[in-house]
Amino acid sequence: MEPRLPSGRWATAAMLLLLLALSGSIVEARPMGANMTGRAFIPFRVGRVTPQGWLLKQLELQAEGLGGHLAHFWDDVMNSVWIGGDADGGLHERVPYWLNGMVPLAFLLKNANSPFAYHGIKDVHQPDDQLCQANVDMQNHDITNFPVQRPEDCRQSCLNNTACVAIVLNNCTNPPTCWLKSGIGRADETTCRCFGVVKPFTAEEGIMNQTERFINHILNAQAASGWLGPDDMPTSGDMYWGNFPVLLSLAMYAEGNPTMEETIATAMLKFFQEANRRMSNVPMSDWSQARGMDFALAVQWVLENAPNGQEAFLQDFLATVQNQTLDWETWFQDFTTGASPHGVNNAQALKSSGVWYLSTGDPSFTESSKDRMRNMDDFYGMASGMFCADEILCEANERKMPSRGTELCAVVEAMFSYNTLFSVHGDVAFADRAERIAYNALPATFASPRGGDMWSHQYLQGLNEINAQVSDDHVWTHDGGDAQLYGLAPNYGCCTANFGQGWPKFANMLLYERNDGSVAVGAYGPVAGTSTNGVFVNMTTEYPYGDTVSIAVHTNYSTTLHLRIPTWAHTAQVEIDGSAVSNITAGIMNPVAIPAGKHTVLVNLKPEIRLEHWYSEETVSVHRGALMYSLPIQGSYTTLVEYAYESNDYQVLPTSEWRYALDLDFDNITSNFEFSNPGLGKDLVAFNHTAWGATIATKGRVVPNWEIAHNAAAAPPASPVCDDVQCQPTQSITLVPYGGTDLRISEFPWA
Ligand SMILES: *[C@@H]1O[C@H](CO)[C@@H](O)[C@H](O)[C@H]1NC(C)=O
Ligand SMILES: *[C@@H]1O[C@H](CO)[C@@H](O)[C@H](O)[C@H]1NC(C)=O
Ligand SMILES: *[C@@H]1O[C@H](CO)[C@@H](O)[C@H](O)[C@H]1NC(C)=O
Ligand SMILES: *[C@@H]1O[C@H](CO)[C@@H](O)[C@H](O)[C@H]1NC(C)=O
Ligand SMILES: *[C@@H]1O[C@H](CO)[C@@H](O)[C@H](O)[C@H]1NC(C)=O
Ligand SMILES: *[C@@H]1O[C@H](CO)[C@@H](O)[C@H](O)[C@H]1NC(C)=O
Ligand SMILES: *[C@@H]1O[C@H](CO)[C@@H](O)[C@H](O)[C@H]1NC(C)=O
Ligand SMILES: *[C@@H]1O[C@H](CO)[C@@H](O)[C@H](O)[C@H]1NC(C)=O
Ligand SMILES: *[C@@H]1O[C@H](CO)[C@@H](O)[C@H](O)[C@H]1NC(C)=O
Ligand SMILES: *[C@@H]1O[C@H](CO)[C@@H](O)[C@H](O)[C@H]1NC(C)=O
């Protein structure tokens, strides 16, 4: 644990001004915002980070994939109520989720001079010739419906209607019924209906252009009362929730574009005042009440950055928000009272103790943060670093089923929560975890026949996943049969909008600064950035494929680089300008003194292959450094539904053997494995599904009695297997990064 500093960052910035004045450098003094306790490590502000290498490529894959195109064909973003349309109904959370990823993505790509920032790609999608795809329906987004004489008339009517882009036709009725659709939503399997995209789509608008179009509309449409966005549930305590991600997006946008800071802080303050008035009559409930910590983060941002003399109001309002939020602190002790088991709520709420610690400085929240991660692991943990929750946390006895899933929204929210806890408390365990989820669970949930792009995602990912198909009889208990398909919006559209925050927010939470002007690396990956005091840090690495990270530090004053040495890196070595740094310790932030000038710090993490046991030794997973290694199962793809651009729903069925137990010598773990690291090659696609950056060769035996249950791999047979059961002879198998598989086995029985 890092010692925390007592006062706000700007108070210390003023002290630095004093110090730096002596050396002739200028640091802009900022008024102290409030009595905030302060974060141990403050992420570099949005707009100060430049992604490079594979991470830039990953962000570009997001921009040229689904994330960068939703505003051009997916009704809930394209025609959202947030920009004057009529889609994005219910909680109005789709555009908020989407912006929360687009804003940081836009600034990252802009800094990297990526063509996607402003121009995107000239991307034209022509509908195919067939009238429509049989046995597919699409809910919502209706313009009108009417009977037609011939199916072809339905298509013609759509061509004649400027708002229409797609049709659904029921040709089992006589005459057939035709629905005209204003946008594309989630498809459903059905009989008698067919769905077809009629109009061509053309997109050229870059990520920054899309982002600014939405941000400007939202600011310009602010009501005189101060309310932002749609306002059609004035008596529901759920009305506040949709605004939380919008407020966080506005704050990030203001960081990236400081000329907008005053305008945005004023708009946010007016919103808080209106929300405060409403909350005395209509307290937060449901999603709002579960997720109040995200609201508080936005209030804290205004308090720290531009309180405009409203410190007292903002402090009081923070207390009100905290008071109206569910008691997650009690919940995370034993998961019985205080809150409830909804998976995404739990993922978001992981950070509540950190957020309340910032508001209050109460040290009991520090303990609460530590305890909750351990308790979550004990009750629900899985080898990906996530917890088992297909919508609702799994019951204890269901956890022995690694085919059960974890929702993509929970993955990206848990990443942000754990990074926030690291930022607040400075405890390496949280950064280890955020990095583990980012480099495993996040990429594992995307797949397409092109291997490694970001056009199709799942709602639920399974650690052991032998197919991605529509399963009416399925092993998960709370989601629909299509929840493990790779597609546009399998099961539900929330993750389609929400996944976008994953990579960009992670890229913005690798580099940190402290109140004393020093800098820190919280997670490793190829980015460069400049702190508010002008310290330039540039990480060059193929990590998590490479084991070394070269960090250039340029500073005008002697300072400290705090390096996270992951808990697994117990033989890590660090050099500065070629000289070894002594006393490097795993599991803590290691301070390395950096004199004024330009220096190179070389970190060699020297990971070893390690095994983790799950469910009382019954299964084993294989890890090296930040990556988990899985058995890839060959998959055969079938396109189920075609939408626009490259957006399709895919079924993937297994074509290779998956029933392997690892044949292990536990007396000498390293003797079981042969690691090879071909690197990422010039494409730099970190999570390609065939051209893997690293693989591990090992030995396995097929276990014939490992069965299929509910269309999924049954719980792995009790280990050690092959004593009572006749297993097939030992053979060589190759394990690959979990994030680079379509289908896989990750929790193995062992022989
Ligand atoms: C800051 O808050 C702490 C705890 O509430 C309080 O003891 C202290 O007096 C406050 N300091 C200022 C400057 O308001
Ligand atoms: C579409 O518009 C054309 C030209 O106005 C008209 O001839 C045709 O009947 C219309 N078709 C349908 C199905 O509305
Ligand atoms: C309905 O239309 C689809 C797509 O054109 C076609 O495949 C199907 O045979 C039609 N069904 C009937 C009952 O006409
Ligand atoms: C995107 O925004 C930039 C800067 O405002 C502008 O120059 C450019 O024309 C826009 N491009 C598109 C395709 O809208
Ligand atoms: C917290 O909420 C309770 C009602 O749930 C209310 O009685 C109390 O005054 C509130 N406290 C603050 C600080 O808002
Ligand atoms: C992954 O690698 C294969 C083989 O080199 C290549 O064909 C494919 O385009 C790559 N995928 C992506 C998304 O670049
Ligand atoms: C640090 O020094 C360099 C070179 O003299 C200068 O370009 C840069 O602006 C300085 N940075 C700050 C924050 O003063
Ligand atoms: C970081 O260093 C690499 C390797 O020297 C270099 O190619 C890259 O341009 C640097 N990044 C920045 C933002 O200067
Ligand atoms: C080594 O580092 C640890 C953790 O920072 C510290 O507690 C210890 O005093 C250091 N030992 C030496 C000899 O510097
Ligand atoms: C463990 O296995 C490795 C590789 O097979 C071998 O080099 C090493 O000597 C073994 N260690 C022990 C303690 O047997």
CSV table of N, CA and C in Angstrom, one decimal, residues 441-542:
chain,number,residue,atom,x,y,z
A,441,ALA,N,-10.4,-12.0,-20.3
A,441,ALA,CA,-11.8,-12.0,-20.5
A,441,ALA,C,-12.4,-11.1,-21.5
A,442,LEU,N,-11.7,-9.9,-21.7
A,442,LEU,CA,-12.3,-9.0,-22.6
A,442,LEU,C,-12.1,-9.5,-24.1
A,443,PRO,N,-10.9,-9.8,-24.5
A,443,PRO,CA,-10.8,-10.3,-25.9
A,443,PRO,C,-11.5,-11.6,-26.1
A,444,ALA,N,-11.6,-12.5,-25.1
A,444,ALA,CA,-12.2,-13.8,-25.3
A,444,ALA,C,-13.7,-13.7,-25.8
A,445,THR,N,-14.3,-12.6,-25.6
A,445,THR,CA,-15.7,-12.5,-25.9
A,445,THR,C,-16.0,-11.9,-27.3
A,446,PHE,N,-15.0,-11.8,-28.1
A,446,PHE,CA,-15.1,-11.4,-29.5
A,446,PHE,C,-14.6,-12.5,-30.5
A,447,ALA,N,-15.3,-12.8,-31.5
A,447,ALA,CA,-14.8,-13.7,-32.5
A,447,ALA,C,-15.6,-13.5,-33.8
A,448,SER,N,-14.9,-13.8,-34.9
A,448,SER,CA,-15.6,-13.8,-36.2
A,448,SER,C,-14.8,-14.7,-37.1
A,449,PRO,N,-15.3,-15.0,-38.3
A,449,PRO,CA,-14.5,-15.8,-39.2
A,449,PRO,C,-13.1,-15.1,-39.6
A,450,ARG,N,-13.0,-13.8,-39.4
A,450,ARG,CA,-11.8,-13.1,-39.7
A,450,ARG,C,-10.8,-13.2,-38.6
A,451,GLY,N,-11.2,-13.8,-37.4
A,451,GLY,CA,-10.2,-14.1,-36.3
A,451,GLY,C,-9.5,-12.8,-35.7
A,452,GLY,N,-10.1,-12.3,-34.7
A,452,GLY,CA,-9.4,-11.2,-34.0
A,452,GLY,C,-9.9,-9.8,-34.3
A,453,ASP,N,-11.0,-9.7,-35.1
A,453,ASP,CA,-11.5,-8.3,-35.3
A,453,ASP,C,-12.6,-8.1,-34.2
A,454,MET,N,-13.3,-7.0,-34.2
A,454,MET,CA,-14.2,-6.7,-33.1
A,454,MET,C,-15.6,-6.4,-33.7
A,455,TRP,N,-16.1,-7.3,-34.6
A,455,TRP,CA,-17.4,-7.1,-35.2
A,455,TRP,C,-18.5,-7.9,-34.5
A,456,SER,N,-18.1,-9.0,-33.8
A,456,SER,CA,-19.1,-9.8,-33.2
A,456,SER,C,-18.7,-10.2,-31.8
A,457,HIS,N,-19.7,-10.1,-30.9
A,457,HIS,CA,-19.3,-10.4,-29.5
A,457,HIS,C,-20.4,-11.2,-28.9
A,458,GLN,N,-20.1,-11.8,-27.8
A,458,GLN,CA,-21.1,-12.6,-27.0
A,458,GLN,C,-21.7,-11.8,-25.9
A,459,TYR,N,-22.8,-12.2,-25.4
A,459,TYR,CA,-23.4,-11.7,-24.2
A,459,TYR,C,-22.7,-12.4,-23.0
A,460,LEU,N,-22.6,-13.7,-23.1
A,460,LEU,CA,-21.9,-14.5,-22.1
A,460,LEU,C,-20.7,-15.3,-22.6
A,461,GLN,N,-19.6,-15.2,-21.9
A,461,GLN,CA,-18.5,-16.1,-22.3
A,461,GLN,C,-18.4,-17.2,-21.3
A,462,GLY,N,-18.0,-18.4,-21.9
A,462,GLY,CA,-17.7,-19.5,-21.0
A,462,GLY,C,-16.2,-19.8,-21.0
A,463,LEU,N,-15.7,-20.1,-19.8
A,463,LEU,CA,-14.3,-20.5,-19.8
A,463,LEU,C,-14.1,-21.8,-20.5
A,464,ASN,N,-15.0,-22.8,-20.3
A,464,ASN,CA,-15.1,-24.0,-21.1
A,464,ASN,C,-16.3,-23.8,-22.0
A,465,GLU,N,-16.0,-23.7,-23.3
A,465,GLU,CA,-17.0,-23.4,-24.3
A,465,GLU,C,-16.9,-24.2,-25.5
A,466,ILE,N,-17.7,-25.2,-25.7
A,466,ILE,CA,-17.5,-26.1,-26.8
A,466,ILE,C,-18.4,-25.7,-28.0
A,467,ASN,N,-19.2,-24.7,-27.9
A,467,ASN,CA,-20.0,-24.3,-29.0
A,467,ASN,C,-20.5,-22.9,-28.7
A,468,ALA,N,-20.9,-22.2,-29.8
A,468,ALA,CA,-21.6,-20.9,-29.6
A,468,ALA,C,-22.8,-21.0,-30.5
A,469,GLN,N,-23.9,-21.5,-29.9
A,469,GLN,CA,-25.1,-21.8,-30.7
A,469,GLN,C,-26.3,-21.4,-29.9
A,470,VAL,N,-27.5,-21.4,-30.6
A,470,VAL,CA,-28.7,-21.1,-29.9
A,470,VAL,C,-29.1,-22.4,-29.2
A,471,SER,N,-29.1,-22.4,-27.9
A,471,SER,CA,-29.4,-23.6,-27.1
A,471,SER,C,-30.6,-23.3,-26.2
A,472,ASP,N,-31.7,-24.0,-26.6
A,472,ASP,CA,-32.9,-23.8,-25.7
A,472,ASP,C,-32.6,-24.4,-24.4
A,473,ASP,N,-31.9,-25.6,-24.4
A,473,ASP,CA,-31.5,-26.2,-23.1
A,473,ASP,C,-30.1,-25.7,-22.9
A,474,HIS,N,-29.9,-24.8,-22.0
A,474,HIS,CA,-28.6,-24.3,-21.8
A,474,HIS,C,-28.2,-24.3,-20.3
A,475,VAL,N,-26.9,-24.2,-20.1
A,475,VAL,CA,-26.3,-24.4,-18.8
A,475,VAL,C,-26.4,-23.1,-17.9
A,476,TRP,N,-26.5,-22.0,-18.6
A,476,TRP,CA,-26.7,-20.8,-17.9
A,476,TRP,C,-28.2,-20.6,-17.5
A,477,THR,N,-28.5,-20.0,-16.4
A,477,THR,CA,-29.8,-20.1,-15.8
A,477,THR,C,-30.7,-18.8,-16.0
A,478,HIS,N,-30.1,-17.7,-16.4
A,478,HIS,CA,-30.9,-16.5,-16.4
A,478,HIS,C,-31.0,-15.8,-17.7
A,479,ASP,N,-30.3,-16.3,-18.8
A,479,ASP,CA,-30.3,-15.6,-20.0
A,479,ASP,C,-30.9,-16.4,-21.2
A,480,GLY,N,-31.1,-15.8,-22.3
A,480,GLY,CA,-31.8,-16.5,-23.4
A,480,GLY,C,-30.8,-17.5,-24.1
A,481,GLY,N,-31.4,-18.3,-25.0
A,481,GLY,CA,-30.7,-19.4,-25.6
A,481,GLY,C,-29.6,-18.9,-26.5
A,482,ASP,N,-29.6,-17.6,-27.0
A,482,ASP,CA,-28.6,-17.1,-27.9
A,482,ASP,C,-27.5,-16.4,-27.2
A,483,ALA,N,-27.4,-16.5,-25.8
A,483,ALA,CA,-26.5,-15.6,-25.1
A,483,ALA,C,-25.1,-15.9,-25.4
A,484,GLN,N,-24.7,-17.1,-25.9
A,484,GLN,CA,-23.3,-17.3,-26.2
A,484,GLN,C,-23.0,-17.2,-27.7
A,485,LEU,N,-24.0,-16.8,-28.5
A,485,LEU,CA,-23.7,-16.6,-29.9
A,485,LEU,C,-22.7,-15.4,-30.1
A,486,TYR,N,-21.9,-15.4,-31.2
A,486,TYR,CA,-21.2,-14.2,-31.5
A,486,TYR,C,-22.0,-13.4,-32.5
A,487,GLY,N,-22.3,-12.2,-32.1
A,487,GLY,CA,-23.2,-11.4,-33.0
A,487,GLY,C,-23.3,-9.9,-32.6
A,488,LEU,N,-24.3,-9.3,-33.2
A,488,LEU,CA,-24.6,-7.9,-33.0
A,488,LEU,C,-25.1,-7.6,-31.6
A,489,ALA,N,-26.2,-8.3,-31.2
A,489,ALA,CA,-26.8,-8.0,-29.9
A,489,ALA,C,-27.4,-9.3,-29.3
A,490,PRO,N,-26.6,-10.4,-29.2
A,490,PRO,CA,-27.2,-11.6,-28.7
A,490,PRO,C,-27.7,-11.4,-27.3
A,491,ASN,N,-28.9,-12.0,-27.0
A,491,ASN,CA,-29.6,-11.9,-25.8
A,491,ASN,C,-30.2,-10.6,-25.5
A,492,TYR,N,-29.4,-9.5,-25.6
A,492,TYR,CA,-29.8,-8.2,-25.2
A,492,TYR,C,-28.8,-7.2,-25.7
A,493,GLY,N,-29.3,-5.9,-25.9
A,493,GLY,CA,-28.4,-5.0,-26.5
A,493,GLY,C,-27.5,-4.2,-25.6
A,494,CYS,N,-27.5,-4.4,-24.3
A,494,CYS,CA,-26.8,-3.5,-23.4
A,494,CYS,C,-25.3,-3.6,-23.7
A,495,CYS,N,-24.8,-4.9,-23.9
A,495,CYS,CA,-23.3,-5.0,-24.0
A,495,CYS,C,-22.9,-4.5,-25.4
A,496,THR,N,-23.8,-4.5,-26.4
A,496,THR,CA,-23.4,-4.0,-27.7
A,496,THR,C,-23.0,-2.5,-27.5
A,497,ALA,N,-23.7,-1.8,-26.6
A,497,ALA,CA,-23.4,-0.4,-26.4
A,497,ALA,C,-22.3,-0.2,-25.4
A,498,ASN,N,-22.2,-1.2,-24.4
A,498,ASN,CA,-21.3,-0.9,-23.3
A,498,ASN,C,-19.9,-1.5,-23.5
A,499,PHE,N,-19.7,-2.4,-24.4
A,499,PHE,CA,-18.4,-3.1,-24.5
A,499,PHE,C,-17.3,-2.0,-24.8
A,500,GLY,N,-17.7,-1.0,-25.5
A,500,GLY,CA,-16.8,0.0,-26.0
A,500,GLY,C,-15.9,0.7,-25.0
A,501,GLN,N,-16.3,0.7,-23.7
A,501,GLN,CA,-15.5,1.4,-22.7
A,501,GLN,C,-14.2,0.5,-22.3
A,502,GLY,N,-14.3,-0.8,-22.7
A,502,GLY,CA,-13.3,-1.7,-22.2
A,502,GLY,C,-11.8,-1.3,-22.5
A,503,TRP,N,-11.5,-1.4,-23.8
A,503,TRP,CA,-10.1,-1.0,-24.2
A,503,TRP,C,-9.7,0.4,-24.0
A,504,PRO,N,-10.6,1.4,-24.4
A,504,PRO,CA,-10.1,2.8,-24.2
A,504,PRO,C,-9.9,3.2,-22.7
A,505,LYS,N,-10.8,2.8,-21.8
A,505,LYS,CA,-10.6,3.2,-20.4
A,505,LYS,C,-9.4,2.5,-19.9
A,506,PHE,N,-9.2,1.3,-20.3
A,506,PHE,CA,-8.0,0.5,-19.8
A,506,PHE,C,-6.7,1.3,-20.3
A,507,ALA,N,-6.7,1.7,-21.6
A,507,ALA,CA,-5.5,2.4,-22.2
A,507,ALA,C,-5.3,3.7,-21.4
A,508,ASN,N,-6.3,4.3,-20.9
A,508,ASN,CA,-6.2,5.5,-20.1
A,508,ASN,C,-5.8,5.2,-18.6
A,509,MET,N,-5.7,4.0,-18.2
A,509,MET,CA,-5.4,3.7,-16.8
A,509,MET,C,-4.2,2.8,-16.7
A,510,LEU,N,-3.2,3.0,-17.6
A,510,LEU,CA,-1.9,2.4,-17.5
A,510,LEU,C,-0.9,3.3,-16.8
A,511,LEU,N,-1.0,4.6,-17.1
A,511,LEU,CA,-0.1,5.6,-16.6
A,511,LEU,C,-0.8,6.5,-15.6
A,512,TYR,N,-0.1,6.8,-14.5
A,512,TYR,CA,-0.7,7.6,-13.4
A,512,TYR,C,0.4,8.6,-12.9
A,513,GLU,N,-0.2,9.6,-12.3
A,513,GLU,CA,0.7,10.6,-11.6
A,513,GLU,C,0.3,10.7,-10.1
A,514,ARG,N,1.1,11.3,-9.3
A,514,ARG,CA,0.8,11.5,-7.9
A,514,ARG,C,0.8,13.0,-7.6
A,515,ASN,N,0.2,13.3,-6.4
A,515,ASN,CA,0.2,14.6,-6.0
A,515,ASN,C,1.6,15.3,-5.9
A,516,ASP,N,2.6,14.4,-5.6
A,516,ASP,CA,4.0,15.0,-5.5
A,516,ASP,C,4.7,15.1,-6.8
A,517,GLY,N,4.0,15.0,-7.9
A,517,GLY,CA,4.6,15.2,-9.2
A,517,GLY,C,5.3,14.0,-9.8
A,518,SER,N,5.3,12.8,-9.0
A,518,SER,CA,5.9,11.6,-9.6
A,518,SER,C,4.9,10.9,-10.5
A,519,VAL,N,5.4,9.9,-11.2
A,519,VAL,CA,4.6,9.2,-12.1
A,519,VAL,C,4.6,7.7,-11.8
A,520,ALA,N,3.7,7.0,-12.4
A,520,ALA,CA,3.6,5.5,-12.1
A,520,ALA,C,3.1,4.7,-13.3
A,521,VAL,N,3.5,3.5,-13.3
A,521,VAL,CA,2.9,2.5,-14.3
A,521,VAL,C,2.1,1.5,-13.5
A,522,GLY,N,0.7,1.5,-13.8
A,522,GLY,CA,-0.2,0.6,-13.1
A,522,GLY,C,-0.4,-0.7,-13.8
A,523,ALA,N,-0.3,-0.6,-15.1
A,523,ALA,CA,-0.4,-1.8,-15.9
A,523,ALA,C,0.5,-1.6,-17.2
A,524,TYR,N,0.9,-2.7,-17.7
A,524,TYR,CA,1.9,-2.6,-18.8
A,524,TYR,C,1.2,-2.8,-20.2
A,525,GLY,N,1.6,-2.0,-21.1
A,525,GLY,CA,1.1,-2.0,-22.5
A,525,GLY,C,1.7,-0.9,-23.2
A,526,PRO,N,1.7,-0.9,-24.5
A,526,PRO,CA,2.4,0.1,-25.3
A,526,PRO,C,1.6,1.4,-25.4
A,527,VAL,N,1.9,2.4,-24.5
A,527,VAL,CA,1.3,3.7,-24.6
A,527,VAL,C,2.4,4.7,-24.2
A,528,ALA,N,2.2,5.9,-24.6
A,528,ALA,CA,3.1,7.0,-24.1
A,528,ALA,C,2.1,8.1,-23.6
A,529,GLY,N,2.6,9.0,-22.7
A,529,GLY,CA,1.8,10.0,-22.2
A,529,GLY,C,2.6,11.1,-21.4
A,530,THR,N,2.0,12.2,-21.2
A,530,THR,CA,2.6,13.3,-20.5
A,530,THR,C,1.8,13.7,-19.3
A,531,SER,N,2.4,13.7,-18.1
A,531,SER,CA,1.7,14.1,-16.9
A,531,SER,C,1.3,15.5,-16.9
A,532,THR,N,0.5,16.0,-15.9
A,532,THR,CA,0.1,17.4,-15.9
A,532,THR,C,1.4,18.3,-15.6
A,533,ASN,N,2.4,17.7,-15.0
A,533,ASN,CA,3.6,18.4,-14.7
A,533,ASN,C,4.7,18.3,-15.8
A,534,GLY,N,4.3,17.7,-16.9
A,534,GLY,CA,5.2,17.6,-18.0
A,534,GLY,C,6.2,16.5,-18.0
A,535,VAL,N,5.9,15.4,-17.2
A,535,VAL,CA,6.8,14.3,-17.2
A,535,VAL,C,6.3,13.4,-18.4
A,536,PHE,N,7.2,13.0,-19.3
A,536,PHE,CA,6.9,12.2,-20.4
A,536,PHE,C,7.3,10.8,-20.2
A,537,VAL,N,6.3,9.8,-20.4
A,537,VAL,CA,6.6,8.4,-20.1
A,537,VAL,C,6.2,7.7,-21.4
A,538,ASN,N,7.1,6.8,-21.9
A,538,ASN,CA,6.8,6.1,-23.1
A,538,ASN,C,7.2,4.6,-23.0
A,539,MET,N,6.1,3.8,-22.9
A,539,MET,CA,6.4,2.3,-22.8
A,539,MET,C,6.4,1.7,-24.2
A,540,THR,N,7.5,1.0,-24.5
A,540,THR,CA,7.6,0.2,-25.7
A,540,THR,C,7.6,-1.2,-25.3
A,541,THR,N,6.7,-2.0,-25.8
A,541,THR,CA,6.6,-3.4,-25.4
A,541,THR,C,5.6,-4.2,-26.3
A,542,GLU,N,5.8,-5.5,-26.3
A,542,GLU,CA,4.8,-6.3,-26.9
A,542,GLU,C,4.0,-7.0,-25.8
